Short mmCIF file of N, CA and C in Angstrom, two decimals:
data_model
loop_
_atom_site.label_atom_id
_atom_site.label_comp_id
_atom_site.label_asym_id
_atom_site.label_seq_id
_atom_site.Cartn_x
_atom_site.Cartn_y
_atom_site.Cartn_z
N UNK A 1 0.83 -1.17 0.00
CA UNK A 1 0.00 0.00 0.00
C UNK A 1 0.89 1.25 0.00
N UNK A 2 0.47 2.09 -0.71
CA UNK A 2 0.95 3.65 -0.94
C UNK A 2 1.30 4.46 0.54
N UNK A 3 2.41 4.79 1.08
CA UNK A 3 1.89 5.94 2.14
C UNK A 3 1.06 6.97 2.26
N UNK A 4 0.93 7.32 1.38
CA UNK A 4 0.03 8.31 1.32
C UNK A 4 -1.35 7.56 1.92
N UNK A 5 -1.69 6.59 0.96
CA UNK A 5 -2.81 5.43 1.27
C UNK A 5 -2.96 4.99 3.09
N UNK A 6 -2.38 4.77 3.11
CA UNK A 6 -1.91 4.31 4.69
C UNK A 6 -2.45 5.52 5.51
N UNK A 7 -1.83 6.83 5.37
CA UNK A 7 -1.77 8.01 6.10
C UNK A 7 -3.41 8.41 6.11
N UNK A 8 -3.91 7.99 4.56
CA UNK A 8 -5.46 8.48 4.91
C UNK A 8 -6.42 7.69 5.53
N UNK A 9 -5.79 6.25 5.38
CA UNK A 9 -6.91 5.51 6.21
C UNK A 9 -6.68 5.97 7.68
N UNK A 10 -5.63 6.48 8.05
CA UNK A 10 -4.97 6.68 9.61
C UNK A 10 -6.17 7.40 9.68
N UNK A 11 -6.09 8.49 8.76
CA UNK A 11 -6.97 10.12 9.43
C UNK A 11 -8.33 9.63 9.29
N UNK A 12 -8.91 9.10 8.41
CA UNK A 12 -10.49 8.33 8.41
C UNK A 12 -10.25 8.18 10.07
N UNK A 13 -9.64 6.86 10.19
CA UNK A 13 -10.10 6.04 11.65
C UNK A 13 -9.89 6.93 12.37
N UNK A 14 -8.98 7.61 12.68
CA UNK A 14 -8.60 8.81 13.88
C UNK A 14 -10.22 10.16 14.05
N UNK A 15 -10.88 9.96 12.59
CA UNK A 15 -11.75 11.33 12.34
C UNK A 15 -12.72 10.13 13.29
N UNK A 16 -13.08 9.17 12.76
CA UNK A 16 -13.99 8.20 12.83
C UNK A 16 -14.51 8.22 14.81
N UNK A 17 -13.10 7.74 15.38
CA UNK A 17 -12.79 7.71 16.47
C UNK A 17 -13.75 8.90 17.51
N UNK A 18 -13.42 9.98 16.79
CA UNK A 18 -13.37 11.13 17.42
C UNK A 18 -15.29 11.72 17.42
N UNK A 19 -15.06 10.64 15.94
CA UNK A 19 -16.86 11.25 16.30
C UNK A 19 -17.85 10.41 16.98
N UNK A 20 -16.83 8.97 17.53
CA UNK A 20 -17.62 8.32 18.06
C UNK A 20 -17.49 8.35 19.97
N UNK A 21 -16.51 9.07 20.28
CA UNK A 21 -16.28 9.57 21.30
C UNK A 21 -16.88 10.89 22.00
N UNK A 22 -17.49 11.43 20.81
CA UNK A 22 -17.90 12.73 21.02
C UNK A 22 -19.19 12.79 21.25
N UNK A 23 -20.27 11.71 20.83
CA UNK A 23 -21.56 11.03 20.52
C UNK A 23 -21.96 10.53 21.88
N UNK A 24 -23.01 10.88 22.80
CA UNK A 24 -23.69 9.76 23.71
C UNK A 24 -24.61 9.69 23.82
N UNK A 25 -25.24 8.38 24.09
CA UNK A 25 -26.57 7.99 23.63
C UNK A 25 -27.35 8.76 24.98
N UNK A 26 -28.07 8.88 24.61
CA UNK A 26 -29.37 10.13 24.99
C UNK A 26 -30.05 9.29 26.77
N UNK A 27 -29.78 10.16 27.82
CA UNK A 27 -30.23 9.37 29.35
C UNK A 27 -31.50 9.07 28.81
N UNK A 28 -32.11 8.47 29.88
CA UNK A 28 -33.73 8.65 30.36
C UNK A 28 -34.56 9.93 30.51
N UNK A 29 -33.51 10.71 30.94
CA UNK A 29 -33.84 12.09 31.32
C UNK A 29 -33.90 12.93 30.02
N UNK A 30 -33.36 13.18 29.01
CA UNK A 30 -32.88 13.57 28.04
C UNK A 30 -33.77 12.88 27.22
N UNK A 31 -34.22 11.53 26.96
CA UNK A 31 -34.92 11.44 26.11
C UNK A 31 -36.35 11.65 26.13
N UNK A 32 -36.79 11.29 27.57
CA UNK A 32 -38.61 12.03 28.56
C UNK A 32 -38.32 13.36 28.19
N UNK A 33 -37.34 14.20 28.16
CA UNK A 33 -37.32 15.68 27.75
C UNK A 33 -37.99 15.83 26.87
N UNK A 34 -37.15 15.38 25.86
CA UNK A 34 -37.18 15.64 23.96
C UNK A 34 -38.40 15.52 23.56
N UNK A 35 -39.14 13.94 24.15
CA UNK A 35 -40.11 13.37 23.76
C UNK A 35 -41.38 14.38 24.29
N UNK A 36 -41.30 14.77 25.42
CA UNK A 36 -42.59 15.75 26.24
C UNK A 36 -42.77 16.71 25.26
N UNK A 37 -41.14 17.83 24.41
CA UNK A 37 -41.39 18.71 23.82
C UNK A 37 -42.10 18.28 23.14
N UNK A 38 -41.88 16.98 22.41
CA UNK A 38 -42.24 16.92 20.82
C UNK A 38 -43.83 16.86 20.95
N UNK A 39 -44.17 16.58 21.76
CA UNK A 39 -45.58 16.16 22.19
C UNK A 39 -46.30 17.48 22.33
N UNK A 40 -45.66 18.48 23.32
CA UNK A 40 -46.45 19.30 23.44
C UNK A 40 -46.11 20.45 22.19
N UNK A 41 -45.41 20.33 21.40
CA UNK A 41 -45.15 21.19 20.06
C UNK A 41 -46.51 21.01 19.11
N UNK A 42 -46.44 19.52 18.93
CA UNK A 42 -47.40 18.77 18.35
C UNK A 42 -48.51 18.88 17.97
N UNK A 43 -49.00 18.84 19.63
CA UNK A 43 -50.61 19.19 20.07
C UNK A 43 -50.68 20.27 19.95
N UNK A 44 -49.79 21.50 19.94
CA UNK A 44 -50.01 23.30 19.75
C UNK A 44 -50.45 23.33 17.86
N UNK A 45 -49.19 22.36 17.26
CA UNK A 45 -49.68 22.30 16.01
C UNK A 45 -51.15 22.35 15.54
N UNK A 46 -51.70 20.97 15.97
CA UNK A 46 -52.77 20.40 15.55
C UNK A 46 -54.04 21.13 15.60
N UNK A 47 -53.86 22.03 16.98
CA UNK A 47 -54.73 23.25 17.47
C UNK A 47 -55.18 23.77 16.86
N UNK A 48 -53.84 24.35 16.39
CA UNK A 48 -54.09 25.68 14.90
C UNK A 48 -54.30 25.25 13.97
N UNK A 49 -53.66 24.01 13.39
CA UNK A 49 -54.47 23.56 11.97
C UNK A 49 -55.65 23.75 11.25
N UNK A 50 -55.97 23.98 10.59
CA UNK A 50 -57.59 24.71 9.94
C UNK A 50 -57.49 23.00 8.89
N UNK A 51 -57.34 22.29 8.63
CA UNK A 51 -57.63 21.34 7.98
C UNK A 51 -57.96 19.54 8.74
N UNK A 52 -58.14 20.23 10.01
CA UNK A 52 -58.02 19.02 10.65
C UNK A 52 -59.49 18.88 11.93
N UNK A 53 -59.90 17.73 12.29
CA UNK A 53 -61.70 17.62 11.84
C UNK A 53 -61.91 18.27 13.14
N UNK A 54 -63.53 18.94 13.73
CA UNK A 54 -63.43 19.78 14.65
C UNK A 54 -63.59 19.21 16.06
N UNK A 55 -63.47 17.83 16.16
CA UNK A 55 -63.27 16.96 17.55
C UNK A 55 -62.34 17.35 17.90
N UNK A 56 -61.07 18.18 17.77
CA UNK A 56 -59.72 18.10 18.00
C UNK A 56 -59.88 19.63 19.33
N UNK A 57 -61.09 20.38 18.64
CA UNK A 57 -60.76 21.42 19.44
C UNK A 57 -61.52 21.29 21.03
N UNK A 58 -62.42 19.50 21.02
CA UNK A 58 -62.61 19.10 22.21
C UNK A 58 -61.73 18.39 23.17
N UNK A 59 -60.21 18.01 22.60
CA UNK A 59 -59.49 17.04 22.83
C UNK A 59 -58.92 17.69 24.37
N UNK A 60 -58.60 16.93 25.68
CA UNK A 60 -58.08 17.75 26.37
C UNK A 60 -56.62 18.66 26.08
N UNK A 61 -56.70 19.53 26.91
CA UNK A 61 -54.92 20.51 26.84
C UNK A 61 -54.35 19.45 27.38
N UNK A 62 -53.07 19.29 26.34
CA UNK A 62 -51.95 18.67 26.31
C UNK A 62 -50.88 19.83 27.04
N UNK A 63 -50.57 20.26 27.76
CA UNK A 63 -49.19 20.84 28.10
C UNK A 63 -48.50 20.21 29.17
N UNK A 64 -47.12 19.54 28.99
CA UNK A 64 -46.66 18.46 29.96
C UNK A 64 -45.56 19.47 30.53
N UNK A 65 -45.23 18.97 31.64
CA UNK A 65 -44.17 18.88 32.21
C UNK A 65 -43.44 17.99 33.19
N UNK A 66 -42.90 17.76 32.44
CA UNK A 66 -42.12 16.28 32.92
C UNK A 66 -41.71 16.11 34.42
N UNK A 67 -41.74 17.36 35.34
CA UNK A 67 -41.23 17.55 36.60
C UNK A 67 -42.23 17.55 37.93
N UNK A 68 -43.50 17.78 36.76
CA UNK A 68 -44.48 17.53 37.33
C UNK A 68 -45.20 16.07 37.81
N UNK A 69 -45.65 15.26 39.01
CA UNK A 69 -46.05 14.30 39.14
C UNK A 69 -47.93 14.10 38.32
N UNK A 70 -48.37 15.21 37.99
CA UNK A 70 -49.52 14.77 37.64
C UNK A 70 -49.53 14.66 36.00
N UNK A 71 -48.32 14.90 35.64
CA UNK A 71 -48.39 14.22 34.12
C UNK A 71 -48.70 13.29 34.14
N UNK A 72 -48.27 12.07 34.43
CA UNK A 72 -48.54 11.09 34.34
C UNK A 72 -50.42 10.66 34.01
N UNK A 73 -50.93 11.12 35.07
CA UNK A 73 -52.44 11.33 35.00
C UNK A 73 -52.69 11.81 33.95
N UNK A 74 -52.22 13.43 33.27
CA UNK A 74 -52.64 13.60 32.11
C UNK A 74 -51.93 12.72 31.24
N UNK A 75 -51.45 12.20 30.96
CA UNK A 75 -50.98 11.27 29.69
C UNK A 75 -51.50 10.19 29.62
N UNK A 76 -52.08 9.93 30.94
CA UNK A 76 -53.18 8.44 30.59
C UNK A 76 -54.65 8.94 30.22
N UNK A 77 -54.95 10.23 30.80
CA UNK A 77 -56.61 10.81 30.33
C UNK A 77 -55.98 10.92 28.88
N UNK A 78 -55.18 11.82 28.40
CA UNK A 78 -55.29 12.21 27.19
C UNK A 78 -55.21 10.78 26.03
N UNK A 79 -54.68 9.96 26.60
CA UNK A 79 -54.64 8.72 25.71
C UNK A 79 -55.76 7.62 25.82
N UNK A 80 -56.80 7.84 27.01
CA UNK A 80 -57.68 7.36 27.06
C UNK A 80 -59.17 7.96 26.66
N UNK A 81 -58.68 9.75 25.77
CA UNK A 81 -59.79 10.13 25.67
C UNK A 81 -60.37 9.62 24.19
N UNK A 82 -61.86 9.28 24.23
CA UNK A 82 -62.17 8.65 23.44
C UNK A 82 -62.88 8.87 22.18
N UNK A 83 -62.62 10.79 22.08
CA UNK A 83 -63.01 10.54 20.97
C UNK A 83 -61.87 11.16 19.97
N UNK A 84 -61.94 11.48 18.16
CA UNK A 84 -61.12 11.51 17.10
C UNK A 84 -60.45 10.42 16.60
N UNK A 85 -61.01 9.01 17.36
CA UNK A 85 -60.33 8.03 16.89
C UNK A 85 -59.79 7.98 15.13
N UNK A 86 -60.95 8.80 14.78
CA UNK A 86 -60.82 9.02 12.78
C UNK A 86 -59.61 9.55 12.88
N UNK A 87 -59.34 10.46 13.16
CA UNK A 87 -58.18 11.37 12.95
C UNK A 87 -56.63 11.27 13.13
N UNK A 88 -56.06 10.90 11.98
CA UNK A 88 -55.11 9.88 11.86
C UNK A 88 -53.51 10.78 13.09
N UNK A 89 -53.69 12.53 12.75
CA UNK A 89 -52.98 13.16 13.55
C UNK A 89 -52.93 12.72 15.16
N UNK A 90 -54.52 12.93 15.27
CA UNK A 90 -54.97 12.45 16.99
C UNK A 90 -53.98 11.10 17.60
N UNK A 91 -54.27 10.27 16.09
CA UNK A 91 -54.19 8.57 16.61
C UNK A 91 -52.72 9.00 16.74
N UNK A 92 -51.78 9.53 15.88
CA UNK A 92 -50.38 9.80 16.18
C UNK A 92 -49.62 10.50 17.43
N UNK A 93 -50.79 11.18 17.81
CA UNK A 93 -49.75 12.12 19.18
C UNK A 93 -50.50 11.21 20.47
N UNK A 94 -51.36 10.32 19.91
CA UNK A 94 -51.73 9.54 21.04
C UNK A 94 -50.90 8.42 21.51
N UNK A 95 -50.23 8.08 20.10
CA UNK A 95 -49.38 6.85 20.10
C UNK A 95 -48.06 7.50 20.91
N UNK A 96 -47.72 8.56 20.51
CA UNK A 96 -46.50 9.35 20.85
C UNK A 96 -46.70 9.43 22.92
N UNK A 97 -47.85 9.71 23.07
CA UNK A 97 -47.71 10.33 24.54
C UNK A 97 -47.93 8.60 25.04
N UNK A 98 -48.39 7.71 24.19
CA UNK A 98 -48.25 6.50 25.23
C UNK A 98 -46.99 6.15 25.35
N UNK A 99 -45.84 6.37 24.33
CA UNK A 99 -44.52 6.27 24.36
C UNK A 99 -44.03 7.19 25.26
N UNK A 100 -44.79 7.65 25.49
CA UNK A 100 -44.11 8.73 26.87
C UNK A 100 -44.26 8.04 28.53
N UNK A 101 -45.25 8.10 28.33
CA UNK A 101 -46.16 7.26 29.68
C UNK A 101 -45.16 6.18 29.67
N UNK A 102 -45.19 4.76 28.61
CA UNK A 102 -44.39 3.60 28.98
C UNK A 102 -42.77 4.25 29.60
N UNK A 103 -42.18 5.08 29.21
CA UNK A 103 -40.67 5.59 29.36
C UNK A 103 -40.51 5.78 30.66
N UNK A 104 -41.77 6.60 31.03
CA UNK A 104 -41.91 7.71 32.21
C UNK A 104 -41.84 6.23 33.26
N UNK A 105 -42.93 5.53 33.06
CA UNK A 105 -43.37 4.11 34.31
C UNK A 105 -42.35 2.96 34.35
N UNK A 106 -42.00 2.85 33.02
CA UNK A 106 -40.46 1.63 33.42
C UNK A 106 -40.05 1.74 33.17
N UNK A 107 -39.21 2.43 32.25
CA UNK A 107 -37.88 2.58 31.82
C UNK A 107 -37.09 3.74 32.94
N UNK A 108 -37.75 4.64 33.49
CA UNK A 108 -36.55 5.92 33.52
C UNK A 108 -37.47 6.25 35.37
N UNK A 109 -38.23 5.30 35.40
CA UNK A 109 -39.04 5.42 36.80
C UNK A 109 -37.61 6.08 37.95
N UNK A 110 -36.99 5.35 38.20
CA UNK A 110 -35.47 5.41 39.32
C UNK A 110 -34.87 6.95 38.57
N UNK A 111 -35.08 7.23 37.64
CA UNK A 111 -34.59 8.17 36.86
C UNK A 111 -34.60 9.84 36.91
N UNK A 112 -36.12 9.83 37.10
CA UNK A 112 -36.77 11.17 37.31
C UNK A 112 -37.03 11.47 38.73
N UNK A 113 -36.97 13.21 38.70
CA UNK A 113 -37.74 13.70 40.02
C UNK A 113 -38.07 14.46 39.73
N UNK A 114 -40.05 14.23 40.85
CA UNK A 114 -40.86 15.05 40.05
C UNK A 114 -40.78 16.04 41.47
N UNK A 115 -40.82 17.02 40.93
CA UNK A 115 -40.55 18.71 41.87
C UNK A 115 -41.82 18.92 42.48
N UNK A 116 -42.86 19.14 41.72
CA UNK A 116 -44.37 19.04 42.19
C UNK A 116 -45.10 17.87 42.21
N UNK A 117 -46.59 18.64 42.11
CA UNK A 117 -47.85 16.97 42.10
C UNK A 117 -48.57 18.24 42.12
N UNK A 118 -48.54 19.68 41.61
CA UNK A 118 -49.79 20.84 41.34
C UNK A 118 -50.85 20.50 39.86
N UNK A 119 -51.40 19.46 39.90
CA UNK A 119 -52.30 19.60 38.63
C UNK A 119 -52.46 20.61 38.41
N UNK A 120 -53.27 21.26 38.93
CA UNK A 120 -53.59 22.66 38.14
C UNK A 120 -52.27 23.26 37.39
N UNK A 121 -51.21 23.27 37.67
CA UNK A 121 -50.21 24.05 36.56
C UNK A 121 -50.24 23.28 35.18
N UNK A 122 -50.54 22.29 35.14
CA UNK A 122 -50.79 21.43 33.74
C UNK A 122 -51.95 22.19 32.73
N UNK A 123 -52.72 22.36 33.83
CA UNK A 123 -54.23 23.03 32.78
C UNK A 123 -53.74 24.69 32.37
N UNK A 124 -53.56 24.97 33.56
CA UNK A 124 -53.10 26.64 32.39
C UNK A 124 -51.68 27.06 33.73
N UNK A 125 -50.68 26.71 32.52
CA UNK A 125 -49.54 26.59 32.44
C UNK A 125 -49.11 28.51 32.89
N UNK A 126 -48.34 28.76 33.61
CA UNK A 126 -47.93 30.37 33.59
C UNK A 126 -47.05 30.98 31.98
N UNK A 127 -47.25 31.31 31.21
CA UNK A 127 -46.73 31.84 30.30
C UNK A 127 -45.29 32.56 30.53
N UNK A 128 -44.25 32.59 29.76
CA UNK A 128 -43.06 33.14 29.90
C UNK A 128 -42.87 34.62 29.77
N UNK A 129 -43.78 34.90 29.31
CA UNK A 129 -44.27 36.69 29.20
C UNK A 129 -44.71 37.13 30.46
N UNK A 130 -45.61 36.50 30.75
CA UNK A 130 -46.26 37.08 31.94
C UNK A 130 -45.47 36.79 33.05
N UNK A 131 -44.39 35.87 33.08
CA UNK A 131 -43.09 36.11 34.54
C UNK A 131 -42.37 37.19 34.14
N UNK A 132 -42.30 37.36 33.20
CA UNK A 132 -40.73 38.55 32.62
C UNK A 132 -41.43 39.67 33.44
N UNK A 133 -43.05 39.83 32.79
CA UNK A 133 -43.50 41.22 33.17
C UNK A 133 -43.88 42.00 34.26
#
């Protein structure tokens, strides 16, 4: 083999190395994060949507917070609520928050701590405007 040849496979494996050292797979904590956003991004989406059927604007408020102990409660009402079954969006963020719920109960249980147990901050959440102001 060429030196030159040699020298670049060096720098591949050495680049290779470096990006696999630099990479870590995502806690329990970190991934209940990601997943809560995506959920509650989701459901803000679906809200506003003007093309999507009008059961949605009966669906309960989705706003999680993961630190909270009464998520849990909301993520089993909201996945047990029974109606939009048509609505292929619904059936998706339903599937999504049961993937939350399973994470939250066995996988990452030893994992989390929940700060409260205030339901009511779930239903109307304090806005980030209205602390600044």
């Amino acid at each position: 083999m060429l030196p030159t040849m040699k020298m670049l496979l060096s720098l591949i494996a050495l680049f290779s190395a470096a990006l696999l050292a630099n990479t870590a797979p995502p806690t329990c904590y970190s991934r209940v994060l990601s997943l809560s956003k995506e959920i509650t991004e989701s459901f803000k989406e679906l809200q506003t949507s003007k093309s999507v059927d009008s059961c949605v604007e009966m669906l309960p408020r989705l706003y999680l917070d993961i630190h909270n102990y009464c998520v849990l409660a909301k993520l089993r009402d909201f996945v047990a609520y029974p109606r939009c079954e048509r609505v292929l969006e619904v059936n998706e963020l339903k599937e999504k928050a049961r993937s939350l719920y399973t994470i939250m109960i066995f996988y990452c249980r030893r994992d989390l701590v929940f700060l409260t147990d205030d339901c009511s901050a779930l239903e109307n959440p304090i806005q980030p405007s209205i602390i600044e102001s």
